[in-house]
Short mmCIF file of C-alpha atoms and ligand atoms in Angstrom, two decimals:
data_model
loop_
_atom_site.label_atom_id
_atom_site.label_comp_id
_atom_site.label_asym_id
_atom_site.label_seq_id
_atom_site.Cartn_x
_atom_site.Cartn_y
_atom_site.Cartn_z
CA MET A 269 88.90 124.99 111.73
CA SER A 270 86.44 122.33 112.67
CA ILE A 271 84.11 120.72 110.11
CA SER A 272 80.93 118.99 111.30
CA HIS A 273 79.17 116.44 109.54
CA PRO A 274 75.61 115.06 109.71
CA VAL A 275 75.33 111.92 111.77
CA THR A 276 74.52 109.27 109.15
CA SER A 277 75.90 106.11 110.88
CA PRO A 278 73.19 103.97 112.51
CA ASN A 279 75.64 103.43 115.35
CA SER A 280 75.49 106.76 117.03
CA LYS A 281 77.81 105.88 119.89
CA LEU A 282 80.60 105.15 117.30
CA SER A 283 79.88 108.37 115.23
CA GLN A 284 79.85 110.47 118.42
CA ALA A 285 83.21 109.01 119.35
CA ALA A 286 84.39 109.76 115.94
CA ALA A 287 83.12 113.40 116.10
CA GLN A 288 84.83 114.10 119.26
CA ALA A 289 87.97 112.51 117.94
CA GLU A 290 87.73 114.93 114.86
CA LEU A 291 87.29 117.88 117.15
CA TYR A 292 90.36 116.92 119.18
CA LEU A 293 92.41 116.35 116.06
CA ASN A 294 91.41 119.85 114.69
CA GLN A 295 92.24 121.54 117.99
CA HIS A 296 95.61 119.74 118.34
CA PHE A 297 96.58 119.62 114.65
CA GLU A 298 99.67 121.89 115.38
CA ASN A 299 101.12 119.21 117.61
CA ALA A 300 100.77 116.70 115.03
CA LEU A 301 102.61 119.01 112.54
CA GLU A 302 105.35 119.54 115.08
CA GLU A 303 105.82 115.81 115.53
CA LEU A 304 106.08 115.45 111.94
CA LYS A 305 108.65 118.17 111.72
CA GLN A 306 110.77 116.42 114.29
CA LEU A 307 110.59 113.05 112.38
CA ALA A 308 111.56 114.89 109.04
CA LYS A 309 114.59 116.39 110.69
CA ILE A 310 116.15 112.83 110.71
CA PRO A 311 117.92 112.09 107.51
CA SER A 312 116.89 108.45 107.43
CA VAL A 313 118.14 107.64 103.92
CA SER A 314 118.06 103.83 103.46
CA PHE A 315 120.36 103.67 100.41
CA ALA A 316 123.71 101.97 100.69
CA GLY A 317 126.44 104.49 101.26
CA PHE A 318 124.34 106.57 103.69
CA ASP A 319 124.89 106.38 107.45
CA PRO A 320 122.43 103.65 108.76
CA ALA A 321 122.65 105.20 112.20
CA HIS A 322 120.07 107.76 110.97
CA VAL A 323 117.61 105.29 109.83
CA ARG A 324 118.02 103.54 113.36
CA LYS A 325 117.40 106.92 115.01
CA SER A 326 114.36 107.52 112.91
CA ALA A 327 113.01 103.98 113.84
CA GLU A 328 113.70 105.06 117.54
CA ALA A 329 111.76 108.27 117.10
CA THR A 330 108.97 106.54 115.43
CA ALA A 331 108.78 104.06 118.27
CA VAL A 332 108.73 107.03 120.89
CA LEU A 333 105.97 108.79 118.97
CA LEU A 334 103.82 105.66 118.63
CA LYS A 335 104.13 104.94 122.40
CA LYS A 336 103.40 108.60 123.24
CA VAL A 337 100.12 108.42 121.41
CA GLY A 338 99.11 105.32 123.08
CA PHE A 339 100.14 102.28 121.01
CA GLU A 340 101.33 99.42 123.17
CA ASN A 341 104.01 96.67 122.73
CA VAL A 342 106.09 99.12 120.79
CA GLU A 343 109.16 97.37 119.37
CA VAL A 344 112.02 98.31 117.05
CA LEU A 345 112.41 95.24 115.14
CA ASN A 346 116.02 94.16 114.21
CA PHE A 347 116.30 91.04 111.87
CA GLU A 348 118.92 90.07 109.60
CA ASP A 349 120.75 93.18 108.21
CA ALA A 350 117.57 95.05 107.45
CA HIS A 351 117.02 98.61 108.55
CA PRO A 352 114.88 98.56 111.53
CA TYR A 353 111.16 98.28 111.27
CA VAL A 354 108.85 99.52 113.99
CA TYR A 355 105.97 97.43 115.40
CA ALA A 356 103.27 98.48 117.75
CA ASP A 357 99.61 97.66 118.56
CA TYR A 358 96.49 98.61 120.38
CA LEU A 359 94.28 95.53 121.00
CA LYS A 360 91.96 96.79 123.73
CA ALA A 361 89.02 96.82 121.36
CA GLY A 362 88.81 93.13 122.11
CA PRO A 363 87.93 90.05 119.99
CA ASP A 364 84.53 91.20 118.93
CA ALA A 365 86.04 94.25 117.12
CA PRO A 366 87.80 94.19 113.85
CA THR A 367 91.67 94.57 113.54
CA ALA A 368 93.33 96.94 111.03
CA LEU A 369 97.01 96.53 110.09
CA LEU A 370 98.60 100.08 109.55
CA TYR A 371 101.51 100.57 107.31
CA ALA A 372 103.86 103.42 106.51
CA HIS A 373 107.67 103.68 106.03
CA HIS A 374 110.10 105.84 107.82
CA ASP A 375 113.00 105.67 105.42
CA VAL A 376 113.46 108.31 102.75
CA GLN A 377 115.08 108.82 99.43
CA PRO A 378 118.55 110.65 99.32
CA ALA A 379 118.01 114.44 99.25
CA GLY A 380 119.63 114.84 95.71
CA ARG A 381 121.26 118.15 94.67
CA ASP A 382 121.69 120.31 97.62
CA GLU A 383 121.92 123.45 95.55
CA LEU A 384 118.54 122.88 94.05
CA TRP A 385 116.83 122.80 97.43
CA LEU A 386 115.16 126.19 98.05
CA THR A 387 114.97 125.28 101.86
CA PRO A 388 117.42 122.76 103.46
CA ALA A 389 116.21 119.07 102.71
CA PHE A 390 116.32 118.04 106.44
CA THR A 391 115.09 121.33 108.16
CA PRO A 392 111.27 120.98 107.47
CA THR A 393 109.98 124.39 106.59
CA LEU A 394 106.54 125.73 106.24
CA LYS A 395 105.97 127.89 103.07
CA GLU A 396 103.19 128.86 100.70
CA GLY A 397 103.22 126.71 97.59
CA PRO A 398 100.56 124.98 95.43
CA GLY A 399 97.26 124.45 97.20
CA GLY A 400 98.26 126.58 100.32
CA ALA A 401 100.78 126.05 103.17
CA ARG A 402 103.16 123.25 102.52
CA LEU A 403 105.82 121.57 104.50
CA TYR A 404 109.06 121.31 102.59
CA GLY A 405 111.62 118.84 103.27
CA ARG A 406 112.61 115.25 102.35
CA GLY A 407 110.28 112.64 103.68
CA THR A 408 107.66 115.26 104.90
CA ALA A 409 105.12 113.64 102.55
CA ASP A 410 106.90 110.32 101.55
CA ASP A 411 106.28 108.97 104.09
CA LYS A 412 106.68 110.41 107.49
CA ALA A 413 103.19 112.08 107.06
CA GLY A 414 101.89 108.39 106.72
CA ILE A 415 103.17 107.77 110.12
CA LEU A 416 101.57 110.81 111.54
CA VAL A 417 98.10 109.95 110.01
CA HIS A 418 98.07 106.61 112.08
CA ALA A 419 99.42 108.17 115.24
CA ALA A 420 97.25 111.16 115.17
CA ALA A 421 94.09 109.21 114.74
CA LEU A 422 94.65 106.72 117.55
CA GLU A 423 95.52 109.58 119.82
CA ALA A 424 92.37 111.52 119.02
CA PHE A 425 90.31 108.55 120.03
CA LEU A 426 92.26 107.77 123.19
CA LYS A 427 92.24 111.53 124.29
CA THR A 428 88.52 111.85 123.72
CA SER A 429 86.75 108.44 124.28
CA GLY A 430 89.65 106.91 126.22
CA SER A 431 89.43 104.00 123.84
CA CYS A 432 89.59 103.16 120.13
CA PRO A 433 86.69 101.26 118.42
CA LEU A 434 88.92 98.72 116.58
CA ASN A 435 92.21 96.81 117.18
CA LEU A 436 95.39 98.21 115.52
CA LYS A 437 98.60 96.67 114.60
CA VAL A 438 101.09 99.04 113.04
CA VAL A 439 104.25 98.33 110.99
CA ILE A 440 106.48 101.14 110.01
CA GLU A 441 109.05 99.81 107.43
CA GLY A 442 112.71 100.91 107.34
CA GLU A 443 113.66 99.84 103.70
CA GLU A 444 110.76 100.57 101.34
CA GLU A 445 112.85 103.17 99.33
CA ILE A 446 115.37 100.56 98.42
CA GLY A 447 112.86 97.81 97.48
CA SER A 448 112.13 96.05 100.76
CA GLY A 449 114.65 93.43 100.32
CA HIS A 450 113.78 91.71 103.64
CA LEU A 451 110.11 91.68 103.20
CA HIS A 452 109.77 87.95 102.62
CA SER A 453 111.75 86.96 105.61
CA PHE A 454 109.89 89.79 107.60
CA LEU A 455 106.61 88.10 106.65
CA LYS A 456 107.79 84.67 107.44
CA ALA A 457 108.73 85.75 110.86
CA TYR A 458 105.81 88.03 111.72
CA ALA A 459 102.84 87.21 109.51
CA LYS A 460 101.06 85.36 112.40
CA LYS A 461 101.56 88.22 114.66
CA LEU A 462 100.28 90.63 112.07
CA GLN A 463 96.92 88.83 111.30
CA ALA A 464 94.23 91.55 110.66
CA ASP A 465 90.96 92.02 108.93
CA VAL A 466 92.13 94.87 106.63
CA ILE A 467 95.32 96.65 105.81
CA ILE A 468 95.52 100.53 105.70
CA LEU A 469 98.61 101.82 103.99
CA THR A 470 99.27 105.54 103.98
CA ASP A 471 101.94 105.94 101.34
CA THR A 472 100.20 106.98 98.18
CA ALA A 473 98.90 110.12 96.48
CA ASN A 474 95.82 112.15 96.18
CA PHE A 475 94.57 112.94 92.64
CA ASP A 476 95.07 116.75 93.21
CA CYS A 477 95.30 119.16 96.20
CA GLY A 478 92.16 118.66 98.30
CA LYS A 479 90.91 115.90 95.74
CA PRO A 480 91.20 112.60 97.60
CA ALA A 481 92.00 109.36 96.05
CA LEU A 482 91.94 105.65 96.82
CA THR A 483 94.62 103.84 94.92
CA ILE A 484 93.55 100.46 93.63
CA ALA A 485 96.56 99.53 91.35
CA LEU A 486 100.14 99.75 91.46
CA ARG A 487 103.00 99.01 88.94
CA GLY A 488 105.86 96.73 89.89
CA LEU A 489 109.56 97.51 89.33
CA ILE A 490 112.67 95.67 88.15
CA GLY A 491 116.12 97.23 87.82
CA VAL A 492 119.33 96.00 86.39
CA ASP A 493 122.95 97.45 86.24
CA VAL A 494 124.64 97.42 83.03
CA GLU A 495 128.39 97.97 82.48
CA VAL A 496 130.22 98.06 79.06
CA ARG A 497 133.91 97.64 78.99
CA ALA A 498 136.16 98.47 75.94
CA LEU A 499 139.60 98.82 77.72
CA THR A 500 141.57 97.59 80.65
CA LYS A 501 142.42 101.22 81.51
CA ALA A 502 141.29 104.65 80.42
CA VAL A 503 143.64 106.26 77.59
CA HIS A 504 144.34 109.44 75.80
CA SER A 505 141.46 110.09 73.21
CA GLY A 506 143.74 111.80 70.67
CA MET A 507 146.45 109.17 70.83
CA TRP A 508 143.93 106.22 70.56
CA GLY A 509 140.51 107.55 69.39
CA GLY A 510 139.33 106.16 66.07
CA PRO A 511 140.22 102.60 65.83
CA VAL A 512 139.61 102.07 69.59
CA PRO A 513 135.83 101.84 70.27
CA ASP A 514 134.33 104.18 73.04
CA PRO A 515 132.30 102.23 75.75
CA VAL A 516 130.17 105.21 76.41
CA VAL A 517 129.07 105.47 72.66
CA ALA A 518 128.56 101.66 72.75
CA LEU A 519 126.53 101.92 75.97
CA ALA A 520 124.44 104.84 74.38
CA LYS A 521 123.65 102.64 71.39
CA VAL A 522 122.56 99.84 73.67
CA LEU A 523 120.33 102.19 75.71
CA ALA A 524 118.83 103.77 72.69
CA SER A 525 117.72 100.28 71.44
CA LEU A 526 115.59 99.72 74.44
CA VAL A 527 112.84 102.09 73.12
CA ASP A 528 111.15 102.80 69.90
CA GLU A 529 110.59 106.29 68.27
CA ASP A 530 107.65 106.86 70.45
CA GLY A 531 109.41 105.92 73.69
CA ARG A 532 107.64 102.54 74.00
CA ILE A 533 109.77 99.62 75.27
CA ALA A 534 111.22 97.84 72.29
CA VAL A 535 112.84 94.91 74.03
CA PRO A 536 111.20 91.90 72.33
CA GLY A 537 108.84 90.03 74.50
CA ILE A 538 108.28 92.66 77.12
CA ARG A 539 105.18 94.60 76.07
CA GLU A 540 103.65 91.36 74.60
CA MET A 541 103.35 90.12 78.30
CA VAL A 542 100.86 93.08 79.20
CA THR A 543 97.37 91.91 79.79
CA PRO A 544 95.32 93.63 76.92
CA LEU A 545 92.86 96.36 78.05
CA THR A 546 89.21 95.12 78.23
CA GLU A 547 86.40 97.37 76.69
CA GLU A 548 85.18 98.03 80.10
CA GLU A 549 88.57 99.23 81.32
CA ILE A 550 88.88 101.62 78.23
CA GLU A 551 85.48 103.06 79.04
CA ARG A 552 86.54 103.59 82.71
CA MET A 553 89.79 105.15 81.80
CA LYS A 554 88.16 107.62 79.48
CA LYS A 555 86.26 108.97 82.41
CA ILE A 556 89.51 109.75 84.33
CA PRO A 557 89.85 113.62 84.06
CA PHE A 558 92.92 114.51 81.94
CA GLU A 559 94.05 118.01 81.03
CA GLU A 560 97.14 118.08 79.02
CA LYS A 561 98.11 121.64 80.13
CA LEU A 562 97.83 120.90 83.81
CA PHE A 563 99.59 117.57 83.59
CA ARG A 564 102.52 119.27 81.80
CA GLU A 565 102.57 122.10 84.52
CA GLN A 566 102.35 119.65 87.26
CA VAL A 567 105.32 117.55 86.16
CA GLY A 568 107.26 120.44 84.88
CA MET A 569 107.72 119.18 81.16
CA VAL A 570 109.92 121.63 79.02
CA GLN A 571 108.00 123.41 76.28
CA GLY A 572 107.96 121.49 73.17
CA ALA A 573 108.45 118.04 74.72
CA LYS A 574 106.19 115.45 73.32
CA LEU A 575 103.86 113.38 75.51
CA LEU A 576 104.64 109.66 74.85
CA THR A 577 101.08 108.39 74.91
CA GLU A 578 100.14 104.75 74.94
CA GLY A 579 96.51 103.59 75.68
CA PRO A 580 93.28 105.58 76.17
CA ASN A 581 94.32 108.06 78.67
CA PRO A 582 97.82 109.31 79.85
CA ILE A 583 96.73 108.93 83.53
CA ALA A 584 95.72 105.27 83.11
CA GLN A 585 99.01 104.79 80.99
CA LEU A 586 100.89 105.48 84.30
CA TRP A 587 99.63 102.30 85.99
CA ARG A 588 98.44 100.07 83.20
CA PHE A 589 101.41 100.29 80.79
CA PRO A 590 105.12 99.62 81.28
CA SER A 591 107.66 102.35 81.30
CA LEU A 592 111.57 102.33 80.97
CA THR A 593 113.75 104.75 82.99
CA ILE A 594 117.43 105.02 83.15
CA THR A 595 117.89 106.32 86.63
CA ALA A 596 121.69 106.82 86.62
CA ILE A 597 124.51 106.84 83.96
CA GLN A 598 128.29 107.07 84.47
CA ALA A 599 131.47 106.91 82.77
CA SER A 600 133.48 109.90 83.92
CA GLU A 601 132.39 113.09 85.81
CA ARG A 602 131.58 116.55 84.46
CA LYS A 603 134.54 118.12 86.33
CA GLU A 604 136.90 115.43 84.91
CA ALA A 605 135.70 115.46 81.27
CA ALA A 606 139.29 114.86 80.15
CA ASN A 607 140.28 114.06 76.61
CA ARG A 608 140.45 110.30 77.09
CA ILE A 609 138.53 107.32 76.14
CA ASN A 610 136.96 105.83 79.28
CA ASP A 611 137.55 102.21 80.12
CA THR A 612 133.95 101.43 81.11
CA ALA A 613 130.35 103.06 80.94
CA TRP A 614 127.62 102.15 83.46
CA ALA A 615 123.90 102.71 83.87
CA ARG A 616 121.03 101.45 85.71
CA VAL A 617 117.92 100.54 83.77
CA THR A 618 114.61 100.16 85.52
CA ILE A 619 111.22 99.01 84.03
CA ARG A 620 107.98 99.71 85.79
CA THR A 621 105.88 96.50 85.29
CA ALA A 622 102.35 96.51 84.31
CA PRO A 623 99.65 93.84 84.80
CA GLY A 624 100.43 90.60 83.26
CA MET A 625 104.29 91.18 83.17
CA ASP A 626 106.22 88.59 84.99
CA ALA A 627 109.09 90.63 86.92
CA PRO A 628 111.94 88.12 86.61
CA LYS A 629 111.09 87.32 83.08
CA THR A 630 111.16 91.10 82.15
CA ALA A 631 114.56 91.40 83.83
CA ALA A 632 115.87 88.36 81.96
CA LEU A 633 114.67 89.64 78.57
CA LEU A 634 116.18 92.97 79.28
CA LYS A 635 119.46 91.40 80.13
CA ALA A 636 119.50 89.11 76.96
CA HIS A 637 118.59 91.93 74.71
CA MET A 638 121.45 94.20 75.92
CA GLU A 639 123.88 91.37 75.80
CA LYS A 640 122.82 90.72 72.16
CA VAL A 641 122.94 94.30 70.90
CA VAL A 642 126.18 95.50 72.42
CA PRO A 643 128.38 96.59 69.45
CA TRP A 644 131.90 96.06 68.33
CA GLY A 645 132.45 93.03 70.44
CA LEU A 646 132.77 94.81 73.65
CA GLU A 647 132.34 93.25 77.04
CA ILE A 648 129.05 93.71 78.74
CA SER A 649 127.85 92.59 82.14
CA VAL A 650 124.24 93.01 83.28
CA THR A 651 123.53 92.24 86.90
CA GLY A 652 120.55 92.34 89.36
CA GLY A 653 116.94 92.06 88.38
CA GLU A 654 116.24 89.13 90.61
CA HIS A 655 114.24 91.02 93.20
CA GLY A 656 111.67 92.85 91.09
CA SER A 657 108.09 93.04 91.88
CA GLY A 658 104.93 92.60 89.78
CA ALA A 659 102.00 94.98 89.34
CA TRP A 660 99.13 94.83 91.94
CA ALA A 661 95.41 95.52 91.59
CA ILE A 662 92.41 95.09 93.90
CA ASP A 663 88.65 95.09 93.18
CA PRO A 664 87.45 98.01 95.25
CA THR A 665 84.18 96.52 96.47
CA GLY A 666 83.02 95.28 99.97
CA PRO A 667 82.75 96.75 103.17
CA ALA A 668 86.32 97.95 103.75
CA PHE A 669 85.99 100.06 100.50
CA GLU A 670 82.71 101.31 101.54
CA ALA A 671 84.03 102.30 104.80
CA ALA A 672 87.08 104.16 103.07
CA LYS A 673 84.67 106.01 100.74
CA ILE A 674 82.52 107.22 103.44
CA ALA A 675 85.56 108.17 105.79
CA MET A 676 87.37 110.01 103.00
CA THR A 677 84.12 111.88 101.91
CA LYS A 678 83.83 113.09 105.56
CA GLY A 679 87.54 113.89 105.89
CA TYR A 680 87.89 115.78 102.45
CA GLY A 681 84.33 117.00 101.70
CA GLU A 682 84.32 115.07 98.43
CA GLU A 683 84.21 111.58 97.30
CA PRO A 684 87.57 109.91 96.62
CA LEU A 685 88.55 109.00 93.03
CA MET A 686 89.63 105.45 92.37
CA ILE A 687 93.02 105.71 90.75
CA GLY A 688 96.03 103.44 89.85
CA CYS A 689 99.61 104.54 90.77
CA GLY A 690 102.51 104.32 88.51
CA GLY A 691 104.78 103.84 91.53
CA SER A 692 105.47 100.64 93.46
CA ILE A 693 105.15 99.57 97.11
CA PRO A 694 106.68 96.19 97.22
CA PHE A 695 104.94 95.31 100.59
CA VAL A 696 101.34 95.45 99.43
CA GLN A 697 100.99 92.31 97.36
CA PRO A 698 102.90 89.77 99.49
CA PHE A 699 101.56 91.42 102.78
CA ALA A 700 97.84 91.13 101.71
CA GLU A 701 98.52 87.41 100.58
CA ALA A 702 100.29 86.49 103.74
CA LEU A 703 97.31 87.79 105.63
CA GLY A 704 94.97 85.52 103.67
CA GLY A 705 93.93 88.00 101.03
CA VAL A 706 92.51 90.70 103.28
CA PRO A 707 91.56 93.95 101.50
CA ALA A 708 94.25 96.58 101.35
CA LEU A 709 93.10 100.34 101.39
CA LEU A 710 95.90 102.57 99.98
CA ILE A 711 95.47 106.18 100.86
CA GLY A 712 98.16 108.98 101.25
CA VAL A 713 98.93 112.64 101.26
CA GLU A 714 101.17 112.98 98.25
CA ASP A 715 99.85 115.12 95.44
CA PRO A 716 101.01 116.12 92.01
CA TYR A 717 103.20 118.96 93.54
CA THR A 718 104.75 116.99 96.22
CA ASN A 719 107.75 116.09 94.06
CA ALA A 720 108.74 113.03 96.05
CA HIS A 721 112.28 111.64 95.10
CA GLY A 722 113.02 114.91 93.58
CA GLU A 723 114.36 118.18 95.30
CA ASN A 724 112.01 120.39 97.24
CA GLU A 725 109.61 117.60 98.34
CA SER A 726 106.62 119.09 100.07
CA LEU A 727 103.37 118.10 101.78
CA LEU A 728 100.23 120.24 101.69
CA VAL A 729 99.27 120.87 105.23
CA SER A 730 95.59 121.14 104.83
CA ASP A 731 95.49 117.69 103.21
CA LEU A 732 97.54 116.10 105.98
CA ARG A 733 94.82 117.48 108.41
CA LYS A 734 92.07 116.12 106.05
CA ALA A 735 93.86 112.82 105.88
CA CYS A 736 93.91 112.57 109.66
CA VAL A 737 90.25 113.36 109.86
CA SER A 738 89.41 110.67 107.25
CA GLN A 739 91.54 108.19 109.28
CA ILE A 740 89.58 108.73 112.33
CA HIS A 741 86.20 108.09 110.45
CA LEU A 742 87.88 105.24 108.71
CA PHE A 743 88.68 103.58 112.16
CA ALA A 744 85.01 104.19 113.16
CA GLU A 745 83.58 102.98 109.75
CA ILE A 746 85.67 99.81 109.81
CA ALA A 747 84.66 99.09 113.45
CA GLU A 748 80.97 99.22 112.39
CA ARG A 749 81.25 97.50 108.97
CA LEU A 750 83.80 94.85 109.43
CA ARG A 751 83.31 91.56 111.26
CA PRO A 752 86.54 90.19 112.90
CA ALA A 753 87.43 87.09 111.00
CA ARG A 754 90.82 86.10 111.89
CA ALA A 755 92.92 88.67 113.65
CA LEU A 756 92.50 87.88 117.42
CA GLN A 757 91.28 84.47 117.28
CA LYS A 758 94.73 83.12 118.10
CA GLU A 759 95.08 85.18 121.25
CA VAL A 760 91.65 84.52 122.58
CA PRO A 761 91.12 81.17 124.41
N1 BES B 1263 105.32 106.44 98.11
C1 BES B 1263 105.94 105.83 97.00
C2 BES B 1263 104.87 105.13 96.11
C3 BES B 1263 104.20 106.06 95.27
C4 BES B 1263 104.69 106.64 94.03
C5 BES B 1263 102.92 106.46 95.73
C6 BES B 1263 103.97 107.51 93.30
C7 BES B 1263 102.10 107.36 94.93
C8 BES B 1263 102.86 108.00 93.83
C9 BES B 1263 106.97 104.74 97.53
O1 BES B 1263 107.58 105.27 98.61
C10 BES B 1263 108.06 104.63 96.42
O2 BES B 1263 108.57 105.50 95.99
N2 BES B 1263 108.24 103.22 96.22
C11 BES B 1263 109.41 102.87 95.46
C12 BES B 1263 109.54 101.45 95.59
C13 BES B 1263 110.63 100.86 94.75
C14 BES B 1263 111.96 101.04 95.46
C15 BES B 1263 110.55 99.26 94.66
C16 BES B 1263 109.13 103.34 93.96
O3 BES B 1263 108.06 103.26 93.44
O4 BES B 1263 110.22 103.67 93.29
MN1 MN B 1264 106.64 106.16 100.09
#
């Protein structure tokens, strides 16, 4: 189905090109979906312990796709021991046109529990779901769809006008889901090559199905591993239990001390760091639509579970307040729940950092607290936490945001909401800074039913199409509204 829009832009040549590109996109959308399926078949899990060959294969498939749609200088970047990133560009718009740096990531989370997937994780499958037809599979939304949005928009311009109105550089990362450990050396090596006037990241969520959002704040993340040891070996729990402390109970006590009765972080010094809300922020947050029933349904909370509310609105709480999650815990295994006292107990503790929180300091406070409260003189070791990231936020004003608002309204038929996001994208802050503080536009095709990181991840197909249409208009609107400041100056004599 094609949607036509009134020509509002003063530059009618540009809007005509965008309208033709939109038409092309709508007529060829099935091909884009097919390309996405091919990418999502590759199990490019970046976590340690998973075969890195798949991540390489996914980088190569991404490179092939970018080349096919008309990007040039396509390179699979190998540096240090990082999973490969992919770089490509289109610089034919010339020095008088602005340059956008496009970002997405091609690595994915592990699939999780096979038995809970209704369709196989790496066999992308179309099925009806919330909002209409959805593509189920790991990475369909997070974030292989993001790659498609960039690729489909350029292809639509090249296939219709034979040219694109702005210069493009694209980076598709291979290690986002494990915290972008090489991002600083990546930026050191490539920041100059990546100079641009604006960054467009397609890795965030819409407010709801068909309800577009621009993400203007992210939380950061720190994580530590904690291990409590009571014994040099596991022993019979009947022969020794009683006088001998159980490390699992000890760890449970340590973990329980991390939050108060209402689930708020109770580690001294952490919440104190959070920048207090201003009156203005509180007023703005109260306007964010929040319906408790819908929220509970979307996330799948069990009946009777209490919402642990902090701040003026649970939606705003997600990006404006910190939260603590224990992502894994291990002592023995269910099938080996033998009558013994385990020698050690282990957990990973993560904290989403909010504005004002210093990430390394948060990790240090967490570590010191756990070391202090471990009971019964047991050994405790807390490691990691050095590579955390802080929260990020941007003032959504200026021509890039104007362009995004207009483009998304054209793509979705309604204005985008400005929202924060409780998740993290480590690249955003250092990336924007390395490029001299250029604006970063965070858009994406996840939605409250996507279930990224969980089993049965899915992408709403109609929103992928709308996101591609928005991206076409975004290219045109940026070409019209942004003056090239830095991007191609180095290359032009
Ligand atoms: N796409 C997500 C970020 C996101 C989360 C967007 C929620 C919208 C809603 C991204 O791929 C992600 O999951 N990032 C990691 C980063 C971490 C490993 C530092 C995260 O937030 O856990
Ligand atoms: Mn992602």
